[in-house]
Short mmCIF file of C-alpha atoms in Angstrom, two decimals:
data_model
loop_
_atom_site.label_atom_id
_atom_site.label_comp_id
_atom_site.label_asym_id
_atom_site.label_seq_id
_atom_site.Cartn_x
_atom_site.Cartn_y
_atom_site.Cartn_z
CA MET A 199 15.28 -33.78 -17.62
CA LEU A 200 18.37 -31.61 -17.82
CA GLU A 201 21.29 -32.02 -15.41
CA ILE A 202 23.64 -29.07 -15.17
CA GLY A 203 27.27 -29.97 -14.45
CA PRO A 204 27.05 -33.74 -13.82
CA GLY A 205 30.78 -33.91 -13.00
CA LYS A 206 31.63 -37.49 -12.11
CA GLY A 207 27.99 -38.54 -12.39
CA ALA A 208 26.94 -38.88 -8.75
CA LEU A 209 23.38 -37.81 -9.60
CA THR A 210 23.19 -39.10 -13.15
CA ARG A 211 22.15 -42.68 -12.38
CA PRO A 212 19.41 -41.71 -9.88
CA LEU A 213 18.10 -39.16 -12.39
CA LEU A 214 18.02 -41.74 -15.19
CA ASP A 215 15.92 -43.94 -12.93
CA ARG A 216 13.35 -41.15 -12.72
CA CYS A 217 12.99 -39.95 -16.30
CA ASP A 218 12.56 -41.07 -19.90
CA ARG A 219 15.30 -38.82 -21.30
CA LEU A 220 18.23 -37.06 -19.65
CA PHE A 221 20.48 -34.36 -21.08
CA ALA A 222 23.66 -33.69 -19.10
CA VAL A 223 25.54 -30.47 -19.87
CA GLU A 224 29.19 -30.62 -18.81
CA LEU A 225 31.82 -27.97 -19.51
CA ASP A 226 34.83 -30.15 -18.65
CA ALA A 227 35.74 -32.25 -21.71
CA GLU A 228 37.41 -35.04 -19.70
CA LEU A 229 34.48 -35.43 -17.30
CA GLY A 230 32.06 -35.44 -20.22
CA ARG A 231 34.06 -38.11 -22.05
CA SER A 232 34.17 -40.31 -18.94
CA LEU A 233 30.41 -40.01 -18.52
CA ARG A 234 29.80 -40.93 -22.17
CA GLU A 235 32.01 -44.02 -21.84
CA ARG A 236 30.29 -45.16 -18.65
CA TYR A 237 26.83 -44.85 -20.20
CA ALA A 238 27.74 -45.85 -23.75
CA HIS A 239 24.89 -48.37 -23.82
CA GLU A 240 22.31 -46.01 -22.30
CA PRO A 241 20.33 -44.43 -25.19
CA ARG A 242 18.30 -42.23 -22.83
CA LEU A 243 21.36 -40.16 -21.85
CA SER A 244 22.90 -37.43 -24.00
CA VAL A 245 26.03 -35.74 -22.68
CA ILE A 246 26.49 -32.25 -24.12
CA LYS A 247 29.84 -30.50 -23.87
CA GLY A 248 29.32 -26.82 -23.34
CA ASP A 249 28.54 -23.87 -21.11
CA ILE A 250 24.98 -24.06 -19.78
CA LEU A 251 24.62 -20.31 -20.36
CA SER A 252 25.11 -20.91 -24.09
CA VAL A 253 22.99 -24.06 -24.46
CA ASP A 254 19.54 -23.67 -26.03
CA ILE A 255 17.56 -25.23 -23.19
CA ALA A 256 14.22 -24.65 -24.90
CA ALA A 257 15.31 -26.69 -27.93
CA LEU A 258 15.95 -29.72 -25.69
CA GLY A 259 12.31 -29.83 -24.66
CA VAL A 260 13.05 -30.53 -20.99
CA THR A 261 10.42 -30.21 -18.26
CA VAL A 262 12.72 -30.46 -15.23
CA VAL A 263 16.16 -28.88 -14.70
CA CYS A 264 18.45 -29.81 -11.82
CA GLY A 265 22.06 -29.61 -10.72
CA ASN A 266 24.69 -28.69 -8.18
CA LEU A 267 25.32 -25.15 -9.40
CA PRO A 268 28.74 -23.46 -9.42
CA TYR A 269 28.42 -20.71 -6.85
CA TYR A 270 29.96 -18.01 -9.04
CA ILE A 271 27.31 -18.29 -11.78
CA THR A 272 24.28 -19.41 -9.75
CA SER A 273 22.16 -16.32 -10.48
CA PRO A 274 22.66 -16.30 -14.29
CA ILE A 275 21.82 -20.03 -14.47
CA ILE A 276 18.64 -19.59 -12.44
CA GLU A 277 17.60 -16.57 -14.50
CA ARG A 278 18.16 -18.52 -17.72
CA THR A 279 16.22 -21.52 -16.44
CA LEU A 280 13.23 -19.46 -15.37
CA THR A 281 12.95 -17.64 -18.68
CA VAL A 282 13.43 -20.65 -20.98
CA GLY A 283 9.76 -20.85 -21.97
CA ALA A 284 6.58 -22.74 -21.25
CA GLY A 285 8.06 -26.24 -21.45
CA CYS A 286 10.06 -26.20 -18.22
CA LYS A 287 7.91 -26.88 -15.17
CA ARG A 288 10.35 -27.29 -12.30
CA ALA A 289 13.95 -26.73 -11.25
CA VAL A 290 15.77 -28.27 -8.28
CA PHE A 291 19.19 -26.83 -7.45
CA LEU A 292 21.88 -27.21 -4.82
CA VAL A 293 23.16 -23.69 -4.15
CA GLN A 294 24.94 -21.68 -1.50
CA LYS A 295 22.65 -21.47 1.55
CA GLU A 296 22.60 -17.66 1.61
CA VAL A 297 21.48 -17.62 -2.04
CA ALA A 298 18.66 -20.07 -1.29
CA GLU A 299 17.57 -17.90 1.64
CA ARG A 300 17.64 -14.82 -0.57
CA ILE A 301 15.51 -16.53 -3.23
CA ALA A 302 12.89 -17.67 -0.72
CA ALA A 303 12.84 -14.44 1.35
CA GLY A 304 9.68 -12.40 1.73
CA PRO A 305 9.11 -8.66 2.22
CA GLY A 306 10.47 -7.26 5.46
CA SER A 307 13.36 -9.72 5.53
CA ARG A 308 16.94 -8.49 5.23
CA ASP A 309 17.49 -11.15 2.55
CA TYR A 310 14.64 -9.86 0.35
CA GLY A 311 15.82 -8.01 -2.74
CA TYR A 312 15.53 -7.79 -6.50
CA PHE A 313 16.66 -11.37 -7.08
CA SER A 314 13.99 -12.61 -4.64
CA ALA A 315 11.31 -10.67 -6.49
CA PHE A 316 12.64 -11.75 -9.90
CA VAL A 317 12.53 -15.44 -9.00
CA GLN A 318 9.14 -15.16 -7.32
CA PHE A 319 7.73 -13.39 -10.39
CA HIS A 320 8.56 -16.55 -12.35
CA ALA A 321 8.27 -19.38 -9.83
CA LYS A 322 7.25 -20.58 -6.39
CA PRO A 323 10.48 -21.17 -4.38
CA GLU A 324 10.82 -23.73 -1.59
CA LEU A 325 13.97 -24.14 0.48
CA LEU A 326 13.91 -27.90 1.11
CA PHE A 327 16.95 -28.60 3.31
CA THR A 328 20.50 -27.52 4.05
CA VAL A 329 23.70 -29.43 3.23
CA PRO A 330 26.79 -29.09 5.48
CA PRO A 331 30.30 -28.55 4.11
CA GLY A 332 31.28 -32.10 5.16
CA ALA A 333 29.02 -33.52 2.44
CA PHE A 334 31.52 -32.31 -0.18
CA ALA A 335 35.08 -33.29 -1.02
CA PRO A 336 36.86 -30.98 -0.60
CA PRO A 337 34.48 -29.23 1.82
CA PRO A 338 33.61 -25.63 0.95
CA LYS A 339 33.72 -22.84 3.52
CA VAL A 340 29.96 -22.26 3.35
CA ASP A 341 26.74 -24.18 3.95
CA SER A 342 24.64 -25.18 0.97
CA ALA A 343 20.92 -25.76 0.48
CA VAL A 344 18.57 -27.48 -1.93
CA ILE A 345 15.88 -25.27 -3.38
CA ARG A 346 12.92 -26.25 -5.55
CA LEU A 347 11.44 -23.77 -8.01
CA THR A 348 7.98 -24.63 -9.32
CA ILE A 349 7.68 -22.47 -12.41
CA GLU A 350 4.46 -20.46 -12.22
CA PRO A 351 4.75 -17.15 -14.13
CA ALA A 352 2.86 -14.51 -12.15
CA ALA A 353 2.43 -11.88 -14.89
CA GLU A 354 -1.17 -12.73 -15.73
CA ARG A 355 -2.22 -13.07 -12.10
CA LEU A 356 -0.64 -9.71 -11.27
CA GLY A 357 -2.11 -7.96 -14.31
CA ILE A 358 1.30 -7.32 -15.87
CA SER A 359 1.12 -7.18 -19.67
CA ASP A 360 4.77 -6.17 -20.23
CA PRO A 361 7.00 -8.35 -17.99
CA PRO A 362 10.36 -6.97 -19.28
CA ARG A 363 9.36 -3.39 -18.36
CA PHE A 364 7.99 -4.54 -15.01
CA LEU A 365 11.30 -6.26 -14.21
CA LYS A 366 13.20 -3.07 -15.09
CA PHE A 367 10.86 -1.24 -12.71
CA LEU A 368 11.65 -3.78 -9.97
CA GLN A 369 15.36 -3.41 -10.66
CA ALA A 370 15.12 0.37 -10.28
CA ALA A 371 13.06 0.03 -7.09
CA PHE A 372 15.77 -2.10 -5.47
CA ALA A 373 18.71 -0.19 -7.00
CA HIS A 374 19.70 1.51 -3.74
CA LYS A 375 18.48 -0.52 -0.79
CA ARG A 376 18.71 2.29 1.76
CA LYS A 377 16.78 4.76 -0.39
CA THR A 378 13.03 5.13 -0.54
CA LEU A 379 10.92 4.24 -3.55
CA ARG A 380 10.50 7.98 -4.15
CA ASN A 381 14.23 8.37 -4.68
CA ASN A 382 14.78 5.14 -6.59
CA LEU A 383 11.86 5.61 -8.99
CA ALA A 384 11.83 9.39 -9.52
CA GLY A 385 14.11 8.98 -12.51
CA LEU A 386 11.55 6.75 -14.23
CA PHE A 387 8.29 8.47 -13.30
CA GLY A 388 9.22 11.93 -12.04
CA LYS A 389 9.33 13.26 -8.49
CA ALA A 390 5.83 14.79 -8.57
CA LEU A 391 4.16 11.53 -9.57
CA MET A 392 6.15 9.57 -6.99
CA ASP A 393 5.27 12.08 -4.26
CA ALA A 394 1.60 11.36 -4.95
CA GLN A 395 1.98 7.65 -4.19
CA PRO A 396 1.24 6.38 -0.64
CA GLU A 397 4.22 4.01 -0.93
CA ALA A 398 6.70 6.77 -1.84
CA GLY A 399 8.29 6.88 1.61
CA LEU A 400 8.76 3.10 1.86
CA ARG A 401 11.80 1.07 0.86
CA ALA A 402 11.53 -1.63 -1.78
CA GLU A 403 12.16 -4.41 0.75
CA GLN A 404 8.84 -3.54 2.44
CA LEU A 405 6.65 -4.33 -0.58
CA SER A 406 5.36 -7.71 -1.69
CA LEU A 407 5.25 -8.68 -5.34
CA ASP A 408 1.49 -8.00 -5.41
CA GLN A 409 2.07 -4.51 -3.98
CA PHE A 410 4.80 -3.84 -6.54
CA ALA A 411 2.44 -4.87 -9.34
CA ALA A 412 -0.31 -2.58 -8.04
CA LEU A 413 2.13 0.34 -7.75
CA TYR A 414 3.49 -0.33 -11.24
CA ARG A 415 0.01 -0.36 -12.79
CA GLN A 416 -0.84 2.89 -10.97
CA LEU A 417 2.34 4.63 -12.11
CA ARG A 418 2.05 3.39 -15.69
CA GLY A 419 -1.57 4.54 -15.84
CA ALA A 420 -0.71 8.01 -14.55
CA ALA A 421 2.53 8.55 -16.46
#
């Protein structure tokens, strides 16, 4: 397992009780040193000083990633975790509640956007429970939530052979939320081709991932 930002180690002991090997990545040198001293006789724990966005997660060979994520870099950490490779099977994170709702949102919801589609292209999200501000010291000004991501890449199921290009397509589709797919995607595929699509007059938030994949295959085949 990999724990992101163990801090004072509130989760470290429970995690060690559940795994054979635990890597804890901590940016703060003093907190990392304290954790090493406390678990000096625990060979299953390795405390790594560094920024999680710079750590080679794949090289650690972890199957589960977890942590109480800093709100200001939640999205980059989740993106990095989901694209680490075949070894990682699951991620469990404590995040800001509105981020968890955005990740788990489906089409038609006001919370549904590119980040929702990106995560769901790589994993099955489940919002497990919320955590009130009073659970923290000092308490933040927002509610938090625990979300579980079971990593299940959808590319093969959706018939997507070039995931990076598909994700760029998704990004363009959601670029301007109030605009239709015709307007957002005309720059990629041309206005005439977009006008010929039944979905041209819809907004990106109205399409499921399966519908996006079908539209992408149709546009790529006709372009």
